[in-house]
PDB file of C-alpha atoms in Angstrom:
ATOM      1  CA  MET A   1     154.118 -59.413-157.899  1.00 86.00           C
ATOM      2  CA  ALA A   2     151.309 -57.308-159.315  1.00 93.00           C
ATOM      3  CA  LEU A   3     148.381 -56.337-157.158  1.00 93.00           C
ATOM      4  CA  THR A   4     145.429 -58.694-157.573  1.00 92.00           C
ATOM      5  CA  SER A   5     142.120 -59.115-155.800  1.00 94.00           C
ATOM      6  CA  THR A   6     139.973 -62.162-155.114  1.00 94.00           C
ATOM      7  CA  HIS A   7     136.596 -60.387-155.413  1.00 93.00           C
ATOM      8  CA  ILE A   8     135.061 -57.335-157.040  1.00 94.00           C
ATOM      9  CA  PHE A   9     132.117 -55.363-155.676  1.00 95.00           C
ATOM     10  CA  VAL A  10     130.874 -52.574-157.933  1.00 95.00           C
ATOM     11  CA  ASN A  11     128.610 -50.142-156.062  1.00 96.00           C
ATOM     12  CA  GLN A  12     125.796 -48.492-158.016  1.00 96.00           C
ATOM     13  CA  HIS A  13     123.104 -46.099-156.909  1.00 97.00           C
ATOM     14  CA  VAL A  14     119.511 -47.024-157.752  1.00 97.00           C
ATOM     15  CA  LYS A  15     116.209 -45.315-157.119  1.00 96.00           C
ATOM     16  CA  ASN A  16     114.326 -48.466-156.109  1.00 97.00           C
ATOM     17  CA  VAL A  17     116.040 -51.671-154.980  1.00 98.00           C
ATOM     18  CA  LYS A  18     112.980 -53.897-155.469  1.00 97.00           C
ATOM     19  CA  LYS A  19     112.425 -52.663-159.042  1.00 97.00           C
ATOM     20  CA  SER A  20     116.114 -53.119-159.826  1.00 98.00           C
ATOM     21  CA  MET A  21     116.019 -56.636-158.416  1.00 98.00           C
ATOM     22  CA  ALA A  22     113.002 -57.503-160.586  1.00 98.00           C
ATOM     23  CA  PHE A  23     114.766 -56.054-163.643  1.00 98.00           C
ATOM     24  CA  PHE A  24     117.990 -58.016-163.180  1.00 98.00           C
ATOM     25  CA  THR A  25     116.159 -61.190-162.136  1.00 98.00           C
ATOM     26  CA  GLY A  26     114.138 -60.919-165.358  1.00 98.00           C
ATOM     27  CA  ILE A  27     117.363 -60.787-167.366  1.00 97.00           C
ATOM     28  CA  GLY A  28     118.521 -63.960-165.610  1.00 97.00           C
ATOM     29  CA  PHE A  29     120.757 -62.785-162.777  1.00 97.00           C
ATOM     30  CA  GLU A  30     120.488 -63.932-159.168  1.00 98.00           C
ATOM     31  CA  PHE A  31     121.028 -62.141-155.867  1.00 98.00           C
ATOM     32  CA  ASN A  32     123.006 -63.131-152.801  1.00 97.00           C
ATOM     33  CA  MET A  33     120.304 -62.717-150.176  1.00 96.00           C
ATOM     34  CA  GLN A  34     122.900 -62.796-147.391  1.00 95.00           C
ATOM     35  CA  PHE A  35     123.854 -59.243-148.447  1.00 95.00           C
ATOM     36  CA  THR A  36     120.424 -58.062-149.593  1.00 96.00           C
ATOM     37  CA  ASP A  37     117.665 -56.387-147.603  1.00 93.00           C
ATOM     38  CA  GLU A  38     115.487 -55.283-150.567  1.00 83.00           C
ATOM     39  CA  GLU A  39     114.971 -51.822-149.046  1.00 92.00           C
ATOM     40  CA  LYS A  40     118.373 -50.166-149.261  1.00 96.00           C
ATOM     41  CA  ALA A  41     120.804 -52.694-150.766  1.00 98.00           C
ATOM     42  CA  ALA A  42     120.894 -55.766-152.973  1.00 98.00           C
ATOM     43  CA  CYS A  43     123.875 -57.924-153.915  1.00 98.00           C
ATOM     44  CA  LEU A  44     123.666 -58.813-157.621  1.00 98.00           C
ATOM     45  CA  VAL A  45     125.732 -61.892-158.467  1.00 98.00           C
ATOM     46  CA  ILE A  46     127.519 -61.302-161.771  1.00 97.00           C
ATOM     47  CA  GLY A  47     129.858 -64.288-161.611  1.00 95.00           C
ATOM     48  CA  GLU A  48     132.153 -66.165-159.319  1.00 94.00           C
ATOM     49  CA  ASN A  49     133.448 -63.534-156.892  1.00 95.00           C
ATOM     50  CA  MET A  50     131.943 -60.697-158.982  1.00 96.00           C
ATOM     51  CA  PHE A  51     129.105 -58.613-157.559  1.00 97.00           C
ATOM     52  CA  ALA A  52     127.271 -55.351-158.064  1.00 97.00           C
ATOM     53  CA  MET A  53     125.882 -53.779-154.920  1.00 97.00           C
ATOM     54  CA  LEU A  54     122.694 -51.939-155.860  1.00 98.00           C
ATOM     55  CA  LEU A  55     122.286 -49.251-153.220  1.00 97.00           C
ATOM     56  CA  THR A  56     119.510 -46.719-152.824  1.00 97.00           C
ATOM     57  CA  GLU A  57     120.729 -43.226-153.582  1.00 96.00           C
ATOM     58  CA  GLU A  58     120.408 -42.259-149.920  1.00 96.00           C
ATOM     59  CA  TYR A  59     122.438 -45.280-148.777  1.00 97.00           C
ATOM     60  CA  PHE A  60     124.973 -44.793-151.580  1.00 96.00           C
ATOM     61  CA  THR A  61     125.676 -41.241-150.381  1.00 95.00           C
ATOM     62  CA  SER A  62     126.636 -42.598-146.971  1.00 95.00           C
ATOM     63  CA  PHE A  63     129.786 -43.996-148.653  1.00 94.00           C
ATOM     64  CA  THR A  64     130.893 -40.798-150.414  1.00 93.00           C
ATOM     65  CA  LYS A  65     130.812 -37.045-150.064  1.00 92.00           C
ATOM     66  CA  LYS A  66     130.571 -36.607-153.835  1.00 93.00           C
ATOM     67  CA  GLU A  67     127.344 -35.926-155.685  1.00 93.00           C
ATOM     68  CA  ILE A  68     125.565 -38.797-157.405  1.00 93.00           C
ATOM     69  CA  VAL A  69     126.022 -38.749-161.166  1.00 92.00           C
ATOM     70  CA  ASP A  70     123.008 -37.853-163.273  1.00 94.00           C
ATOM     71  CA  THR A  71     123.042 -40.845-165.641  1.00 93.00           C
ATOM     72  CA  ASP A  72     120.789 -38.987-168.104  1.00 91.00           C
ATOM     73  CA  LYS A  73     123.713 -36.615-168.733  1.00 93.00           C
ATOM     74  CA  TYR A  74     126.863 -38.504-167.754  1.00 92.00           C
ATOM     75  CA  ALA A  75     128.315 -41.984-168.049  1.00 90.00           C
ATOM     76  CA  GLU A  76     129.950 -42.844-164.752  1.00 89.00           C
ATOM     77  CA  GLN A  77     131.175 -46.223-165.952  1.00 92.00           C
ATOM     78  CA  ILE A  78     130.503 -49.015-168.414  1.00 95.00           C
ATOM     79  CA  ILE A  79     130.218 -52.467-166.914  1.00 96.00           C
ATOM     80  CA  ALA A  80     131.385 -54.918-169.576  1.00 96.00           C
ATOM     81  CA  LEU A  81     130.376 -58.558-169.216  1.00 96.00           C
ATOM     82  CA  SER A  82     131.100 -61.538-171.433  1.00 96.00           C
ATOM     83  CA  ALA A  83     128.492 -63.906-172.822  1.00 97.00           C
ATOM     84  CA  GLU A  84     128.986 -67.392-174.235  1.00 95.00           C
ATOM     85  CA  SER A  85     127.669 -66.577-177.723  1.00 96.00           C
ATOM     86  CA  ARG A  86     126.437 -63.833-180.024  1.00 96.00           C
ATOM     87  CA  GLU A  87     122.925 -65.160-179.564  1.00 97.00           C
ATOM     88  CA  LYS A  88     123.257 -64.835-175.797  1.00 97.00           C
ATOM     89  CA  VAL A  89     124.367 -61.207-176.178  1.00 98.00           C
ATOM     90  CA  ASP A  90     121.195 -60.479-178.155  1.00 98.00           C
ATOM     91  CA  GLU A  91     119.057 -62.430-175.681  1.00 97.00           C
ATOM     92  CA  ILE A  92     120.365 -60.475-172.688  1.00 98.00           C
ATOM     93  CA  VAL A  93     120.018 -57.043-174.305  1.00 98.00           C
ATOM     94  CA  ASN A  94     116.557 -57.814-175.683  1.00 98.00           C
ATOM     95  CA  ALA A  95     115.447 -59.055-172.242  1.00 98.00           C
ATOM     96  CA  ALA A  96     116.770 -55.867-170.615  1.00 98.00           C
ATOM     97  CA  VAL A  97     114.859 -53.694-173.085  1.00 98.00           C
ATOM     98  CA  SER A  98     111.649 -55.711-172.627  1.00 98.00           C
ATOM     99  CA  LEU A  99     111.935 -55.081-168.864  1.00 98.00           C
ATOM    100  CA  GLY A 100     112.269 -51.298-169.157  1.00 98.00           C
ATOM    101  CA  GLY A 101     115.943 -50.847-169.991  1.00 98.00           C
ATOM    102  CA  LYS A 102     117.095 -48.804-172.975  1.00 98.00           C
ATOM    103  CA  ILE A 103     119.477 -49.540-175.814  1.00 97.00           C
ATOM    104  CA  TYR A 104     122.307 -47.027-175.715  1.00 89.00           C
ATOM    105  CA  ALA A 105     124.158 -48.023-178.910  1.00 88.00           C
ATOM    106  CA  ASP A 106     123.739 -50.253-181.919  1.00 94.00           C
ATOM    107  CA  PRO A 107     125.356 -53.698-181.898  1.00 97.00           C
ATOM    108  CA  VAL A 108     128.955 -53.769-183.094  1.00 97.00           C
ATOM    109  CA  ASP A 109     130.373 -56.768-184.961  1.00 96.00           C
ATOM    110  CA  HIS A 110     134.170 -56.853-185.284  1.00 93.00           C
ATOM    111  CA  GLY A 111     134.152 -60.400-186.662  1.00 90.00           C
ATOM    112  CA  PHE A 112     136.093 -61.913-183.753  1.00 92.00           C
ATOM    113  CA  MET A 113     134.085 -59.873-181.228  1.00 95.00           C
ATOM    114  CA  TYR A 114     130.421 -58.909-181.008  1.00 97.00           C
ATOM    115  CA  GLN A 115     129.069 -56.422-178.480  1.00 97.00           C
ATOM    116  CA  TRP A 116     125.837 -54.675-177.663  1.00 98.00           C
ATOM    117  CA  GLY A 117     124.656 -52.864-174.568  1.00 97.00           C
ATOM    118  CA  PHE A 118     121.806 -51.416-172.601  1.00 98.00           C
ATOM    119  CA  GLN A 119     121.100 -48.939-169.872  1.00 97.00           C
ATOM    120  CA  ASP A 120     119.396 -50.340-166.792  1.00 98.00           C
ATOM    121  CA  LEU A 121     116.438 -48.706-165.041  1.00 98.00           C
ATOM    122  CA  ASP A 122     118.769 -46.144-163.471  1.00 97.00           C
ATOM    123  CA  GLY A 123     120.743 -45.316-166.610  1.00 97.00           C
ATOM    124  CA  HIS A 124     123.870 -47.354-165.816  1.00 97.00           C
ATOM    125  CA  ILE A 125     125.503 -48.776-168.950  1.00 97.00           C
ATOM    126  CA  TRP A 126     126.004 -52.532-169.310  1.00 97.00           C
ATOM    127  CA  GLU A 127     128.009 -53.761-172.306  1.00 97.00           C
ATOM    128  CA  ILE A 128     127.536 -57.429-173.186  1.00 98.00           C
ATOM    129  CA  GLY A 129     130.095 -59.017-175.478  1.00 97.00           C
ATOM    130  CA  TYR A 130     131.127 -62.262-177.043  1.00 97.00           C
ATOM    131  CA  MET A 131     134.696 -62.894-178.161  1.00 95.00           C
ATOM    132  CA  ASP A 132     135.607 -65.827-180.378  1.00 89.00           C
ATOM    133  CA  MET A 133     138.848 -66.876-178.728  1.00 80.00           C
ATOM    134  CA  SER A 134     139.607 -69.356-181.528  1.00 79.00           C
ATOM    135  CA  SER A 135     140.489 -66.284-183.612  1.00 72.00           C
ATOM    136  CA  PHE A 136     143.542 -65.851-181.374  1.00 66.00           C
ATOM    137  CA  GLU A 137     144.771 -69.466-181.261  1.00 63.00           C
ATOM    138  CA  GLY A 138     148.431 -69.728-182.111  1.00 54.00           C
ATOM    139  CA  GLN A 139     149.048 -65.978-181.799  1.00 55.00           C
ATOM    140  CA  GLY A 140     151.569 -64.526-179.401  1.00 52.00           C
ATOM    141  CA  GLN A 141     153.396 -67.786-178.778  1.00 49.00           C
TER     142      GLN A 141
END
């Protein structure tokens, strides 16, 4: 049997937990306050059993001996999330930009898939996409 996991926790360094919380709350996300102290760590709820731990840079470095990536120069990762419609993709990205985020690429429309993304306050890349699964009905059977 292949290795599987029941939860995912992505750890990201941030300069200011409270500002990051306000940013993501403004987009529409919620936080699990059981794992949030607002000073050094916040648990962003992405979905069922999916979380991003937003950790101050100082706290983040307590988990690794490596240097923190300068997100102005380097992409450390792209977090790709699905949305329920093309309109929702636009809504999320536009909300992120209105709250201080930055667009990092133009929207891409592949017909069956639409994606657009933003950088959060700390330069981490978030790709939001919608895939029309009806385009794949009857294939691969």
